[in-house]
Coordinates of C-alpha atoms and ligand atoms in Angstrom, one line a residue:
M1 CA 128.6 117.7 93.5
T2 CA 125.7 117.0 91.2
I3 CA 124.0 113.6 90.8
G4 CA 121.3 112.3 88.5
I5 CA 120.4 110.9 85.3
H6 CA 123.7 110.3 83.2
D7 CA 122.0 108.1 80.5
I8 CA 118.6 106.6 79.5
S9 CA 117.5 104.0 77.3
A10 CA 114.2 102.0 76.6
A11 CA 112.8 98.9 75.2
T12 CA 109.3 97.7 74.3
G13 CA 107.5 94.3 73.7
G14 CA 107.9 93.0 70.0
L15 CA 104.3 93.0 69.0
V16 CA 101.6 95.7 68.5
F17 CA 97.9 95.6 68.9
T18 CA 95.9 98.7 67.9
L19 CA 93.0 100.2 69.9
A20 CA 91.0 100.6 66.7
D21 CA 91.1 96.7 66.2
L22 CA 89.9 96.6 69.9
A23 CA 87.2 99.4 69.6
E24 CA 85.8 97.6 66.2
H25 CA 85.4 94.1 68.0
E26 CA 83.6 95.9 71.0
G27 CA 81.7 97.8 68.8
I28 CA 82.3 101.1 70.5
D29 CA 83.8 104.4 69.1
V30 CA 87.4 104.4 69.0
G31 CA 87.3 108.0 70.2
K32 CA 87.1 106.7 73.5
Y33 CA 90.4 105.3 73.2
H34 CA 92.1 107.8 71.0
R35 CA 90.8 110.9 72.8
G36 CA 89.0 109.7 75.8
I37 CA 92.1 107.9 77.4
G38 CA 94.7 109.0 74.9
Q39 CA 95.6 105.6 73.6
T40 CA 96.2 104.5 70.1
E41 CA 98.2 101.1 70.3
M42 CA 99.6 98.5 73.0
S43 CA 102.8 96.8 73.0
L44 CA 102.6 93.2 73.8
T45 CA 105.4 90.8 74.5
S46 CA 106.1 87.8 72.3
E47 CA 106.3 84.4 74.0
D48 CA 109.9 84.5 74.5
E49 CA 110.0 88.2 76.0
D50 CA 109.5 89.3 79.5
I51 CA 110.5 91.9 82.0
V52 CA 114.3 90.6 82.0
T53 CA 114.6 90.4 78.1
M54 CA 113.2 94.0 77.8
A55 CA 115.3 95.3 80.7
A56 CA 118.5 93.7 78.8
R57 CA 117.5 95.1 75.7
A58 CA 116.9 98.7 77.5
A59 CA 120.3 98.4 79.4
A60 CA 122.4 97.1 76.3
P61 CA 123.2 100.6 74.7
I62 CA 124.1 102.1 78.3
L63 CA 126.6 99.3 78.8
E64 CA 128.0 99.9 75.2
R65 CA 128.5 103.2 75.7
H66 CA 129.8 103.6 79.4
G67 CA 130.9 99.9 80.1
S68 CA 130.1 98.4 83.4
T69 CA 133.0 100.1 85.6
G70 CA 131.6 101.6 88.6
I71 CA 128.3 100.0 88.4
R72 CA 128.4 98.1 91.9
T73 CA 124.4 98.2 92.3
V74 CA 121.6 97.2 90.1
V75 CA 118.2 97.8 91.3
F76 CA 115.2 96.3 89.3
A77 CA 111.8 98.0 89.8
T78 CA 108.9 96.1 88.6
E79 CA 105.4 95.0 89.6
S80 CA 105.3 91.9 87.2
G81 CA 107.8 90.0 88.9
I82 CA 108.9 86.5 87.5
D83 CA 109.9 84.7 90.9
Q84 CA 108.4 85.2 94.5
S85 CA 112.0 85.0 95.9
K86 CA 114.8 85.5 93.5
A87 CA 115.3 89.2 92.1
A88 CA 114.9 90.0 88.6
A89 CA 118.0 91.9 89.1
V90 CA 120.1 88.8 89.8
T91 CA 118.8 87.1 86.6
L92 CA 119.5 90.5 84.6
H93 CA 123.0 90.6 86.1
G94 CA 123.8 87.0 84.6
V95 CA 122.2 87.8 81.2
L96 CA 124.2 91.1 80.8
G97 CA 127.5 89.5 82.0
L98 CA 127.9 92.0 84.7
P99 CA 131.1 91.2 87.2
P100 CA 130.1 89.6 90.4
E101 CA 131.2 92.6 92.5
V102 CA 127.7 94.1 92.5
R103 CA 124.6 94.1 94.7
A104 CA 121.5 93.2 92.9
V105 CA 118.0 93.8 94.3
E106 CA 114.2 94.0 93.0
V107 CA 111.9 96.8 94.5
K108 CA 108.1 96.8 94.4
E109 CA 105.4 99.4 95.0
A110 CA 103.1 99.1 92.0
C111 CA 104.3 101.7 89.4
Y112 CA 106.3 103.8 91.9
S113 CA 109.2 101.8 92.6
A114 CA 111.7 103.0 90.0
T115 CA 111.5 106.4 91.8
A116 CA 112.4 105.0 95.0
A117 CA 115.1 102.9 93.4
I118 CA 116.5 106.3 91.8
Q119 CA 116.4 107.9 95.5
F120 CA 118.2 104.9 96.8
A121 CA 120.9 105.5 93.9
L122 CA 121.4 109.0 94.6
G123 CA 122.3 108.2 98.4
I124 CA 124.9 105.6 97.2
V125 CA 126.4 107.8 94.6
A126 CA 126.4 110.8 97.3
R127 CA 128.3 108.5 99.6
R128 CA 130.8 107.2 96.9
P129 CA 130.6 109.4 93.7
S130 CA 132.9 106.9 91.8
E131 CA 130.1 104.4 92.1
R132 CA 127.1 104.4 89.4
V133 CA 123.9 102.7 89.7
L134 CA 121.9 100.8 87.0
V135 CA 118.3 101.4 87.7
I136 CA 115.9 99.3 85.8
A137 CA 112.0 99.8 85.3
S138 CA 110.5 96.9 83.4
D139 CA 106.8 95.8 83.3
V140 CA 104.3 93.9 81.5
A141 CA 100.9 95.4 82.4
R142 CA 97.9 92.9 82.0
Y143 CA 94.4 93.3 82.9
E144 CA 91.4 90.8 82.4
L145 CA 89.9 90.6 78.7
N146 CA 86.6 92.8 78.7
S147 CA 87.6 94.8 81.8
S148 CA 87.9 98.6 82.1
G149 CA 91.7 98.2 82.0
E150 CA 92.1 96.2 79.0
A151 CA 92.6 99.2 76.7
T152 CA 95.3 100.5 79.0
Q153 CA 97.6 97.3 78.7
G154 CA 101.2 97.8 77.5
S155 CA 104.7 96.5 78.1
G156 CA 108.2 98.2 78.2
A157 CA 111.4 98.8 80.1
V158 CA 113.6 101.8 80.8
A159 CA 117.2 101.5 81.8
L160 CA 118.8 104.6 83.7
L161 CA 122.4 105.1 84.6
I162 CA 122.6 107.2 88.0
A163 CA 126.1 108.9 88.4
E164 CA 128.0 112.0 89.6
D165 CA 128.2 114.9 87.0
P166 CA 125.2 113.4 85.0
A167 CA 125.2 114.2 81.3
L168 CA 121.2 114.6 81.1
L169 CA 119.6 115.6 84.2
E170 CA 120.9 116.8 87.7
I171 CA 118.3 115.8 90.3
E172 CA 117.4 118.3 93.0
P173 CA 117.3 117.3 96.6
E174 CA 113.9 118.2 97.4
S175 CA 111.2 115.6 97.1
G176 CA 107.3 115.6 98.0
L177 CA 106.1 112.4 99.4
W178 CA 102.8 110.9 100.0
T179 CA 101.6 107.3 101.2
G180 CA 97.9 106.0 101.9
D181 CA 96.8 102.5 102.5
V182 CA 94.1 102.1 99.9
W183 CA 93.1 99.2 97.4
D184 CA 92.7 101.0 94.1
F185 CA 94.9 98.5 92.1
W186 CA 96.5 95.3 93.2
R187 CA 97.6 91.7 92.0
P188 CA 97.0 88.9 94.5
N189 CA 99.7 86.2 94.3
D190 CA 97.4 83.7 92.6
R191 CA 96.6 86.1 89.5
S192 CA 98.7 87.3 86.5
T193 CA 96.3 90.2 85.8
A194 CA 95.7 93.1 88.1
L195 CA 92.5 94.0 90.0
V196 CA 91.5 97.5 89.5
D197 CA 88.8 99.9 90.9
G198 CA 89.6 102.3 87.9
R199 CA 87.7 105.4 88.6
Y200 CA 88.7 105.4 92.4
S201 CA 92.4 105.1 91.4
V202 CA 92.3 107.8 89.2
Q203 CA 90.8 109.9 92.4
V204 CA 93.6 108.4 94.6
Y205 CA 96.3 109.3 92.0
L206 CA 95.0 112.8 92.1
D207 CA 94.8 113.1 95.8
A208 CA 98.5 111.8 95.8
L209 CA 99.7 114.4 93.3
E210 CA 98.2 117.0 95.4
G211 CA 99.7 115.6 98.6
A212 CA 103.2 115.0 97.4
W213 CA 102.9 118.5 95.7
N214 CA 102.1 120.3 99.1
D215 CA 104.9 118.2 100.7
Y216 CA 107.3 119.2 98.0
Q217 CA 106.6 122.8 98.7
A218 CA 107.0 122.3 102.5
Q219 CA 110.3 120.8 101.7
G220 CA 111.5 124.2 100.0
G221 CA 110.7 122.8 96.5
A222 CA 110.8 125.2 93.4
E223 CA 107.7 127.2 92.3
F224 CA 105.5 125.5 89.7
S225 CA 105.9 128.5 87.4
S226 CA 109.8 127.4 87.2
F227 CA 109.0 124.2 85.6
A228 CA 109.4 123.9 81.8
R229 CA 107.6 120.5 81.9
V230 CA 106.2 117.9 84.2
C231 CA 106.5 114.3 83.5
Y232 CA 103.8 112.3 85.0
H233 CA 103.1 108.5 85.4
Q234 CA 100.9 107.8 82.7
P235 CA 98.5 104.7 83.3
F236 CA 96.9 106.3 80.2
T237 CA 98.1 109.3 78.6
R238 CA 94.9 111.5 79.4
M239 CA 95.8 110.7 82.9
A240 CA 98.7 113.3 82.6
V241 CA 96.0 116.1 81.5
K242 CA 93.9 115.3 84.5
A243 CA 96.9 115.5 86.6
Q244 CA 98.3 118.8 85.1
Q245 CA 94.7 120.4 85.6
R246 CA 94.7 119.5 89.2
L247 CA 98.1 120.8 89.8
A248 CA 97.3 124.1 87.9
R249 CA 94.3 124.3 89.9
I250 CA 96.2 124.6 93.3
A251 CA 99.6 125.9 92.0
D252 CA 99.1 128.0 88.9
P253 CA 95.5 128.8 88.2
D254 CA 96.1 131.4 85.5
G255 CA 98.4 129.2 83.4
E256 CA 96.2 126.1 83.1
A257 CA 95.7 126.0 79.1
R258 CA 99.5 126.8 78.6
D259 CA 100.3 123.9 80.9
I260 CA 98.3 121.3 79.0
D261 CA 99.8 122.3 75.8
R262 CA 103.2 121.5 77.3
L263 CA 102.3 117.9 78.0
A264 CA 102.5 116.8 74.3
D265 CA 106.3 116.3 74.2
T266 CA 105.9 113.7 77.2
V267 CA 103.2 111.8 75.9
E268 CA 104.5 110.3 72.4
Y269 CA 106.0 106.8 73.6
N270 CA 103.2 106.2 76.0
T271 CA 100.5 106.9 73.6
R272 CA 101.9 103.9 71.5
I273 CA 103.1 101.6 74.2
G274 CA 100.4 101.7 76.7
N275 CA 100.8 101.2 80.4
S276 CA 104.3 100.2 81.4
Y277 CA 103.8 100.5 85.1
T278 CA 107.1 101.4 86.6
A279 CA 108.7 102.5 83.3
S280 CA 105.9 104.7 82.3
I281 CA 107.1 108.2 83.9
Y282 CA 110.5 107.3 82.5
L283 CA 109.2 106.7 79.0
A284 CA 107.5 110.2 79.4
F285 CA 111.0 111.6 80.3
L286 CA 112.5 109.9 77.2
S287 CA 109.6 111.3 75.0
L288 CA 110.6 114.8 76.3
L289 CA 114.3 114.4 75.6
D290 CA 113.8 112.8 72.3
N291 CA 110.9 114.8 70.9
G292 CA 110.9 118.0 72.6
P293 CA 112.7 121.4 72.1
D294 CA 116.2 121.8 73.8
L295 CA 115.3 122.9 77.2
S296 CA 119.0 123.0 78.3
G297 CA 119.4 124.6 81.9
E298 CA 115.5 124.4 82.3
R299 CA 113.5 122.6 85.2
V300 CA 111.7 119.4 84.6
G301 CA 109.1 118.0 87.2
F302 CA 108.2 114.5 88.1
F303 CA 105.2 113.0 89.6
S304 CA 105.5 109.3 90.1
Y305 CA 102.7 107.3 91.5
G306 CA 102.1 103.6 92.3
S307 CA 98.7 102.4 93.4
G308 CA 98.2 101.1 97.0
A309 CA 99.5 103.8 96.9
V310 CA 102.5 106.1 97.1
G311 CA 103.3 109.4 95.5
E312 CA 106.5 111.3 94.9
F313 CA 107.1 114.7 93.4
F314 CA 110.6 115.7 92.7
S315 CA 112.5 117.9 90.1
G316 CA 115.7 118.2 88.1
V317 CA 117.5 120.5 85.8
L318 CA 118.3 119.5 82.2
V319 CA 122.1 119.6 81.6
P320 CA 123.2 121.9 78.9
G321 CA 124.1 119.7 75.9
Y322 CA 121.7 116.9 76.7
K323 CA 120.4 116.8 73.4
D324 CA 123.6 115.6 72.1
R325 CA 123.6 112.6 74.1
V326 CA 120.2 111.3 73.6
R327 CA 119.7 108.5 70.9
V328 CA 116.9 110.2 69.2
D329 CA 115.6 107.6 66.9
A330 CA 116.3 104.4 68.8
L331 CA 112.9 103.8 70.4
E332 CA 111.2 104.9 67.5
R333 CA 112.7 102.5 65.5
M334 CA 112.0 99.8 68.0
L335 CA 108.4 100.8 67.9
A336 CA 108.1 100.8 64.0
S337 CA 109.6 97.0 63.9
R338 CA 106.9 95.7 66.0
R339 CA 104.7 93.0 64.4
P340 CA 101.1 94.0 64.4
V341 CA 98.7 91.4 65.8
A342 CA 95.2 91.2 64.8
Y343 CA 92.3 90.8 67.4
D344 CA 92.1 87.1 67.4
E345 CA 95.8 86.6 67.8
Y346 CA 95.7 89.1 70.6
R347 CA 93.0 87.3 72.5
H348 CA 94.6 83.8 71.8
R349 CA 97.9 85.2 73.3
H350 CA 96.2 86.8 76.3
I351 CA 94.8 83.7 77.2
A352 CA 97.7 81.4 76.6
Y353 CA 100.0 83.8 78.5
D354 CA 100.1 81.8 82.1
R355 CA 101.9 78.7 81.6
V356 CA 102.9 76.2 84.2
G357 CA 105.5 73.3 84.4
D358 CA 108.2 73.0 81.9
F359 CA 108.0 74.4 78.5
E360 CA 110.0 75.9 75.6
T361 CA 109.1 79.2 73.8
A362 CA 108.7 80.1 70.3
D363 CA 111.7 82.1 68.8
E364 CA 110.0 85.2 68.3
T365 CA 111.8 88.2 69.8
Q366 CA 114.2 90.7 67.8
G367 CA 116.2 91.4 70.9
A368 CA 119.6 89.9 71.6
V369 CA 118.3 88.1 74.6
R370 CA 115.5 85.6 74.7
F371 CA 113.3 83.9 77.4
A372 CA 113.8 80.3 76.2
G373 CA 111.3 78.5 78.5
V374 CA 111.1 76.8 82.0
S375 CA 113.3 73.7 82.7
E376 CA 112.8 72.1 86.1
H377 CA 111.1 75.4 87.5
K378 CA 114.1 77.4 86.2
R379 CA 113.7 80.2 83.8
Q380 CA 116.1 79.7 80.9
Y381 CA 117.6 82.7 78.9
E382 CA 119.8 82.7 75.9
R383 CA 121.7 85.1 73.7
R384 CA 121.5 84.9 70.2
Ligands
COA1 N1 85.1 110.0 72.4 C1 85.7 110.8 73.2 N2 85.8 110.6 74.5 C2 85.3 109.6 75.1 C3 84.4 108.8 74.2 C4 84.3 109.1 72.8 N3 83.5 108.4 71.9 N4 83.6 107.8 74.8 C5 84.0 108.1 76.2 N5 85.1 109.0 76.2 C6 85.8 109.7 77.4 C7 85.0 109.6 78.7 O1 84.4 110.6 78.6 C8 86.2 109.7 79.8 O2 86.8 110.9 79.8 P1 86.9 111.4 81.2 O3 87.8 110.7 82.0 O4 87.5 113.0 81.0 O5 85.5 111.8 82.0 C9 87.0 108.5 79.2 O6 86.7 108.7 77.6 C10 87.1 107.3 79.8 O7 85.7 106.8 79.6 P2 85.1 105.9 80.9 O8 83.8 105.6 80.7 O9 85.5 106.6 82.2 O10 86.2 104.7 80.7 P3 86.2 103.5 81.8 O11 85.2 103.4 82.8 O12 85.8 102.1 80.7 O13 87.5 103.2 82.1 C11 89.7 103.8 83.4 C12 88.6 104.3 82.4 C13 90.5 104.8 83.5 C14 88.9 103.6 84.8 C15 90.0 102.5 82.9 O14 90.8 102.7 81.6 C16 90.9 101.8 83.9 O15 90.4 101.0 84.8 N6 92.3 101.7 84.0 C17 93.0 101.2 84.7 C18 93.3 101.8 86.1 C19 94.2 103.0 85.9 O16 94.6 103.1 84.7 N7 94.0 104.0 86.9 C20 94.7 105.0 87.0 C21 95.3 105.5 88.0 S1 96.9 104.5 88.4

């Protein structure tokens, strides 16, 4: 029996702000953003979008294609949760109109937790192969204005259907793990923007990669030379280059240049979306599926990282014919339809983001589900 990713679909915030605009207002060379961190745009959410509406938009094509039969578990991975108690998975379950015979739960460990969700899903399907698990990764990445992280903000969601005999990727059983209790990035309960020690977080990311890779090898994982591509968590896309360089140094010292070239297929969406936290590594995978060559039967590596910090390296094999199953232009169309916002509007929206008490939101999203506001402390969603 093989288990893995049977379907994948993504969504992003409905507004776009360019880093050229940010650099111009900061009076710095845009090369720092375009080449130095590898970002050209950031996706922002409109007033009536959040992690649930993006998740619903990402999941809709999957439910349209496969229905909800067999989906008895929904795991929602996020680090920008909308309630301290109720799982966003339960709200999403309602918005999607799933049947009541479902367990719905939210998981958290910074940008890593969607990978844990996938591992949990593999276990569920291994025990009962008739079941399918809907894994959601959805986040709004926000840093303080004028902070070093500001240029890496973004928003996005990826929905993944984990099932037996998958159509896209068979996930292999070996996995390399690394956990260390550090403070490189965190968001205390009283803040809606993250705190980050940026350069330290880059260092910890690379240490976690090395640790997880070594453990992957110790667990009997595949040789580095057998990977057609590696998809990395991309808090900014140049991070993937730094990661590939580190891995090449320990695993493939002769192939470094070739390996860097191969990253190009995996960064196309993240370059234009910005950081989407939990969704970022799976946007890298979707970018490869949509924009890369046909790699049927080839092995893909994944390095998932969440600050705090947890890293995991795992692998999978692309199922022959997978190219016929991907929705090649779907995310590209969504990206092209984002409404551009200029600097003043971007700043205004950033400052106005935190709203308390009851309120209604403006009708802005192009998605089928909108966050209508808060009434008696309860978040309200409506379907168009
Ligand atoms: N043209 C080309 N490259 C330029 C440039 C220019 N005009 N100006 C600067 N750069 C390069 C720098 O040399 C540097 O490259 P390097 O990393 O290879 O040395 C890169 O752009 C970034 O510049 P730097 O001065 O280090 O940026 P910064 O300190 O303002 O912020 C981060 C970088 C990553 C620390 C910041 O984006 C951040 O805090 N991000 C959030 C946390 C994060 O993403 N962590 C990652 C692990 S999860």
